[in-house]
mmCIF file of C-alpha atoms in Angstrom:
data_model
loop_
_atom_site.group_PDB
_atom_site.id
_atom_site.type_symbol
_atom_site.label_atom_id
_atom_site.label_comp_id
_atom_site.label_asym_id
_atom_site.label_seq_id
_atom_site.Cartn_x
_atom_site.Cartn_y
_atom_site.Cartn_z
ATOM 1 C CA MET A 1170 -66.842 -116.522 107.839
ATOM 2 C CA TYR A 1171 -66.651 -118.609 111.000
ATOM 3 C CA LYS A 1172 -66.869 -122.407 111.367
ATOM 4 C CA ILE A 1173 -66.937 -124.382 114.621
ATOM 5 C CA LYS A 1174 -64.459 -127.252 114.493
ATOM 6 C CA GLU A 1175 -63.562 -129.203 117.615
ATOM 7 C CA ASN A 1176 -64.746 -126.383 119.856
ATOM 8 C CA LYS A 1177 -62.443 -123.978 118.045
ATOM 9 C CA PHE A 1178 -63.178 -121.139 115.703
ATOM 10 C CA GLU A 1179 -61.642 -121.350 112.273
ATOM 11 C CA ILE A 1180 -61.404 -118.031 110.465
ATOM 12 C CA LYS A 1181 -61.424 -117.967 106.704
ATOM 13 C CA GLU A 1182 -60.970 -114.826 104.669
ATOM 14 C CA VAL A 1183 -63.741 -114.127 102.199
ATOM 15 C CA LYS A 1184 -62.647 -111.902 99.361
ATOM 16 C CA TYR A 1185 -65.111 -109.623 97.629
ATOM 17 C CA GLU A 1186 -64.789 -109.418 93.887
ATOM 18 C CA GLU A 1187 -66.394 -106.524 92.095
ATOM 19 C CA PRO A 1188 -68.653 -107.510 89.174
ATOM 20 C CA LEU A 1189 -66.951 -107.460 85.806
ATOM 21 C CA ASP A 1190 -69.615 -105.184 84.342
ATOM 22 C CA ASN A 1191 -68.448 -102.320 86.581
ATOM 23 C CA VAL A 1192 -64.695 -102.515 86.053
ATOM 24 C CA THR A 1193 -62.837 -103.443 82.903
ATOM 25 C CA ASP A 1194 -59.849 -105.741 83.161
ATOM 26 C CA HIS A 1195 -57.700 -103.654 80.834
ATOM 27 C CA ILE A 1196 -57.072 -100.055 79.940
ATOM 28 C CA LEU A 1197 -58.919 -99.054 76.817
ATOM 29 C CA GLU A 1198 -56.494 -98.344 73.996
ATOM 30 C CA ARG A 1199 -56.882 -95.070 72.191
ATOM 31 C CA PRO A 1200 -57.594 -95.398 68.450
ATOM 32 C CA ASP A 1201 -55.872 -93.119 65.966
ATOM 33 C CA VAL A 1202 -59.035 -91.066 65.410
ATOM 34 C CA VAL A 1203 -61.705 -90.220 68.004
ATOM 35 C CA ASN A 1204 -64.756 -87.992 68.079
ATOM 36 C CA ALA A 1205 -64.529 -84.963 70.337
ATOM 37 C CA LYS A 1206 -66.462 -82.007 71.684
ATOM 38 C CA VAL A 1207 -64.905 -78.740 72.843
ATOM 39 C CA TYR A 1208 -66.430 -76.596 75.599
ATOM 40 C CA ARG A 1209 -65.470 -73.107 76.702
ATOM 41 C CA LEU A 1210 -65.678 -72.554 80.452
ATOM 42 C CA ARG A 1211 -65.711 -69.054 81.907
ATOM 43 C CA SER A 1212 -65.121 -69.452 85.609
ATOM 44 C CA GLY A 1213 -65.007 -66.976 88.449
ATOM 45 C CA PHE A 1214 -62.253 -69.031 90.081
ATOM 46 C CA VAL A 1215 -59.691 -68.478 87.315
ATOM 47 C CA ARG A 1216 -58.777 -65.423 85.314
ATOM 48 C CA HIS A 1217 -58.778 -66.786 81.764
ATOM 49 C CA SER A 1218 -61.300 -68.913 79.916
ATOM 50 C CA VAL A 1219 -60.684 -72.657 80.055
ATOM 51 C CA TYR A 1220 -61.168 -74.890 77.022
ATOM 52 C CA ILE A 1221 -62.201 -78.466 77.784
ATOM 53 C CA THR A 1222 -61.920 -81.073 75.023
ATOM 54 C CA LEU A 1223 -63.695 -84.376 75.655
ATOM 55 C CA GLY A 1224 -63.072 -87.310 73.336
ATOM 56 C CA TYR A 1225 -65.247 -90.388 72.925
ATOM 57 C CA ILE A 1226 -65.511 -93.562 70.860
ATOM 58 C CA THR A 1227 -68.300 -95.960 69.959
ATOM 59 C CA GLN A 1228 -67.852 -99.407 71.494
ATOM 60 C CA ASN A 1229 -70.392 -102.216 71.142
ATOM 61 C CA GLY A 1230 -72.902 -99.747 69.761
ATOM 62 C CA LYS A 1231 -72.584 -97.356 72.709
ATOM 63 C CA ASN A 1232 -70.664 -94.119 73.074
ATOM 64 C CA ARG A 1233 -68.150 -93.965 75.888
ATOM 65 C CA PRO A 1234 -65.658 -91.252 76.915
ATOM 66 C CA ILE A 1235 -61.976 -91.956 76.478
ATOM 67 C CA GLU A 1236 -60.047 -88.758 77.237
ATOM 68 C CA ILE A 1237 -60.176 -85.149 78.376
ATOM 69 C CA PHE A 1238 -57.893 -82.188 77.765
ATOM 70 C CA ILE A 1239 -58.025 -78.975 79.808
ATOM 71 C CA ASN A 1240 -56.226 -75.971 78.360
ATOM 72 C CA SER A 1241 -55.861 -72.280 79.113
ATOM 73 C CA LYS A 1242 -53.409 -69.523 78.315
ATOM 74 C CA ASP A 1243 -52.826 -69.135 82.063
ATOM 75 C CA LEU A 1244 -49.448 -70.866 82.415
ATOM 76 C CA THR A 1245 -49.620 -70.814 86.223
ATOM 77 C CA LYS A 1246 -52.387 -73.448 86.063
ATOM 78 C CA ASN A 1247 -50.654 -75.830 83.645
ATOM 79 C CA ALA A 1248 -49.578 -78.329 86.316
ATOM 80 C CA GLU A 1249 -53.052 -78.466 87.876
ATOM 81 C CA TYR A 1250 -54.731 -78.914 84.496
ATOM 82 C CA ALA A 1251 -52.237 -81.632 83.540
ATOM 83 C CA VAL A 1252 -53.043 -83.592 86.712
ATOM 84 C CA LEU A 1253 -56.788 -83.330 86.076
ATOM 85 C CA THR A 1254 -56.300 -84.356 82.445
ATOM 86 C CA ARG A 1255 -54.307 -87.477 83.304
ATOM 87 C CA LEU A 1256 -56.463 -88.623 86.221
ATOM 88 C CA ILE A 1257 -59.849 -88.134 84.557
ATOM 89 C CA SER A 1258 -58.635 -89.668 81.276
ATOM 90 C CA ALA A 1259 -57.374 -92.711 83.206
ATOM 91 C CA ILE A 1260 -60.798 -93.094 84.840
ATOM 92 C CA PHE A 1261 -62.516 -92.828 81.449
ATOM 93 C CA ARG A 1262 -60.362 -95.621 80.038
ATOM 94 C CA LYS A 1263 -60.347 -97.905 83.076
ATOM 95 C CA SER A 1264 -63.981 -97.738 84.189
ATOM 96 C CA SER A 1265 -66.872 -98.884 82.033
ATOM 97 C CA ASN A 1266 -69.195 -96.481 83.900
ATOM 98 C CA PRO A 1267 -67.258 -93.337 84.895
ATOM 99 C CA VAL A 1268 -70.344 -91.327 85.904
ATOM 100 C CA PHE A 1269 -69.191 -91.450 89.539
ATOM 101 C CA ILE A 1270 -66.515 -88.850 88.700
ATOM 102 C CA LEU A 1271 -69.287 -86.238 88.585
ATOM 103 C CA GLU A 1272 -70.126 -86.750 92.251
ATOM 104 C CA GLU A 1273 -66.472 -86.696 93.276
ATOM 105 C CA LEU A 1274 -65.727 -83.420 91.491
ATOM 106 C CA SER A 1275 -68.985 -81.773 92.566
ATOM 107 C CA SER A 1276 -68.296 -82.520 96.233
ATOM 108 C CA ILE A 1277 -65.113 -80.396 96.236
ATOM 109 C CA HIS A 1278 -65.642 -77.014 97.891
ATOM 110 C CA ASP A 1279 -63.342 -74.043 97.487
ATOM 111 C CA PRO A 1280 -62.142 -72.869 100.944
ATOM 112 C CA ASN A 1281 -62.633 -69.259 99.851
ATOM 113 C CA GLY A 1282 -66.287 -69.827 99.044
ATOM 114 C CA GLY A 1283 -68.169 -69.918 95.774
ATOM 115 C CA TYR A 1284 -70.365 -67.661 93.709
ATOM 116 C CA HIS A 1285 -73.708 -67.639 91.918
ATOM 117 C CA LYS A 1286 -73.831 -68.294 88.193
ATOM 118 C CA ASN A 1287 -76.993 -68.564 86.098
ATOM 119 C CA GLY A 1288 -79.097 -68.998 89.229
ATOM 120 C CA LYS A 1289 -76.898 -71.791 90.603
ATOM 121 C CA TYR A 1290 -74.394 -71.655 93.432
ATOM 122 C CA ILE A 1291 -70.967 -72.855 92.248
ATOM 123 C CA HIS A 1292 -68.904 -74.467 95.014
ATOM 124 C CA SER A 1293 -65.555 -74.684 93.224
ATOM 125 C CA PHE A 1294 -63.749 -74.726 89.893
ATOM 126 C CA TYR A 1295 -63.864 -78.524 89.993
ATOM 127 C CA SER A 1296 -67.650 -78.549 90.291
ATOM 128 C CA GLU A 1297 -67.767 -76.411 87.143
ATOM 129 C CA ILE A 1298 -65.671 -79.031 85.356
ATOM 130 C CA ALA A 1299 -68.134 -81.658 86.604
ATOM 131 C CA ASP A 1300 -70.996 -79.671 85.055
ATOM 132 C CA VAL A 1301 -69.186 -79.617 81.700
ATOM 133 C CA ILE A 1302 -68.503 -83.363 81.853
ATOM 134 C CA GLU A 1303 -72.137 -84.034 82.793
ATOM 135 C CA GLN A 1304 -73.317 -82.006 79.791
ATOM 136 C CA PHE A 1305 -70.938 -84.033 77.617
ATOM 137 C CA PHE A 1306 -72.243 -87.324 79.041
ATOM 138 C CA ARG A 1307 -75.807 -86.313 78.256
ATOM 139 C CA GLU A 1308 -74.970 -85.237 74.719
ATOM 140 C CA ILE A 1309 -73.247 -88.508 73.787
ATOM 141 C CA GLY A 1310 -75.898 -90.579 75.579
ATOM 142 C CA CYS A 1311 -73.734 -92.446 78.081
ATOM 143 C CA MET A 1312 -75.940 -91.679 81.112
ATOM 144 C CA ASP A 1313 -78.895 -94.002 81.659
ATOM 145 C CA GLU A 1314 -81.870 -93.516 83.991
ATOM 146 C CA GLU A 1315 -80.111 -95.238 86.881
ATOM 147 C CA ASP A 1316 -77.148 -92.886 86.521
ATOM 148 C CA GLU A 1317 -79.541 -89.928 86.491
ATOM 149 C CA ASP A 1318 -81.148 -91.119 89.732
ATOM 150 C CA ASP A 1319 -77.775 -91.677 91.411
ATOM 151 C CA LYS A 1320 -76.598 -88.229 90.329
ATOM 152 C CA MET A 1321 -79.761 -86.594 91.670
ATOM 153 C CA ILE A 1322 -79.486 -88.398 95.013
ATOM 154 C CA ALA A 1323 -75.817 -87.441 95.332
ATOM 155 C CA ARG A 1324 -76.661 -83.819 94.565
ATOM 156 C CA HIS A 1325 -79.394 -83.716 97.216
ATOM 157 C CA VAL A 1326 -77.092 -85.277 99.810
ATOM 158 C CA ASN A 1327 -74.354 -82.792 98.943
ATOM 159 C CA GLU A 1328 -76.776 -79.881 99.294
ATOM 160 C CA MET A 1329 -77.930 -81.167 102.693
ATOM 161 C CA LEU A 1330 -74.379 -81.580 103.995
ATOM 162 C CA ASN A 1331 -73.178 -78.316 102.453
ATOM 163 C CA PRO A 1332 -76.124 -75.916 102.328
ATOM 164 C CA GLU A 1333 -75.940 -72.941 100.044
ATOM 165 C CA PRO A 1334 -75.099 -69.767 101.965
ATOM 166 C CA GLU A 1335 -77.913 -67.279 102.316
ATOM 167 C CA VAL A 1336 -77.567 -64.071 100.369
ATOM 168 C CA LYS A 1337 -79.646 -61.317 101.917
ATOM 169 C CA THR A 1338 -78.708 -58.532 99.503
ATOM 170 C CA ASP A 1339 -77.422 -58.137 95.973
ATOM 171 C CA VAL A 1340 -73.968 -57.419 97.351
ATOM 172 C CA ASN A 1341 -71.867 -60.282 98.664
ATOM 173 C CA THR A 1342 -69.613 -58.974 101.418
ATOM 174 C CA GLU A 1343 -67.483 -62.143 101.473
ATOM 175 C CA PHE A 1344 -64.091 -61.788 99.858
ATOM 176 C CA PHE A 1345 -62.266 -64.389 97.770
ATOM 177 C CA ILE A 1346 -58.711 -64.688 96.494
ATOM 178 C CA CYS A 1347 -58.188 -62.603 93.370
ATOM 179 C CA PRO A 1348 -56.634 -64.594 90.480
ATOM 180 C CA GLU A 1349 -54.719 -61.480 89.407
ATOM 181 C CA CYS A 1350 -53.068 -60.173 92.598
ATOM 182 C CA ASN A 1351 -53.549 -63.303 94.781
ATOM 183 C CA GLN A 1352 -55.010 -61.189 97.584
ATOM 184 C CA LYS A 1353 -58.287 -61.891 99.371
ATOM 185 C CA THR A 1354 -59.860 -58.765 97.920
ATOM 186 C CA LEU A 1355 -62.259 -60.219 95.338
ATOM 187 C CA LYS A 1356 -65.999 -59.937 95.890
ATOM 188 C CA MET A 1357 -69.189 -60.579 93.943
ATOM 189 C CA GLU A 1358 -71.236 -57.463 93.325
ATOM 190 C CA ASN A 1359 -74.157 -57.069 90.913
ATOM 191 C CA GLY A 1360 -73.211 -60.227 89.056
ATOM 192 C CA CYS A 1361 -69.555 -59.249 88.612
ATOM 193 C CA LEU A 1362 -66.398 -60.387 90.366
ATOM 194 C CA THR A 1363 -64.479 -57.249 91.306
ATOM 195 C CA CYS A 1364 -61.156 -56.833 93.079
ATOM 196 C CA VAL A 1365 -61.164 -53.932 95.533
ATOM 197 C CA ASN A 1366 -57.375 -53.819 95.680
ATOM 198 C CA PRO A 1367 -56.571 -50.358 94.231
ATOM 199 C CA GLU A 1368 -53.317 -51.692 92.798
ATOM 200 C CA CYS A 1369 -55.104 -54.459 90.907
ATOM 201 C CA GLY A 1370 -58.525 -53.508 89.575
ATOM 202 C CA TYR A 1371 -59.390 -57.006 88.279
ATOM 203 C CA SER A 1372 -63.010 -57.416 87.192
ATOM 204 C CA LYS A 1373 -64.986 -60.147 85.453
ATOM 205 C CA CYS A 1374 -68.686 -60.314 84.629
ATOM 206 C CA ASP A 1375 -70.832 -63.185 83.363
ATOM 207 C CA GLU A 1376 -71.628 -62.808 79.693
#
């Protein structure tokens, strides 16, 4: 803000304070017992099924998420899952409206490309986690109409900036990194992810 004083400009800093209804001033403490839902995620980006546990509590008559746990028997992914668990859980406890995490996760694109699943193009493993969290939000009723509109707008913008690749045939000739042999020899064919490396033979189909 500028003020004219004796033919001189006086500059004053104006600080913006975010409304208190958007950010809590303390980290929500975890009670001894919480409600939880467990989801099984079968992803084409990882070899083994991933189990996602989402906990929630009822506060002021409204359900709100408080924590997430991501587990798999694939020990090579433990560090990555631990980071996601800690960061997302911190957002759940710090923010009174953590719906924005859906947009952030959905906007991540795997550099090796995605694949089609149930008629939808999946950009990355993180976007699949976002879909699970969104389902959880809907089931516990913590998404209102405004959140739905914001999510829809964000999805349309993301689709415009990152259009879905055209698939002209049933066979996708693009290759991805195989989770078994770590070679770029994995392709989608007839609804199945198949590694063409003769020394590997990894294959996974949607069930």
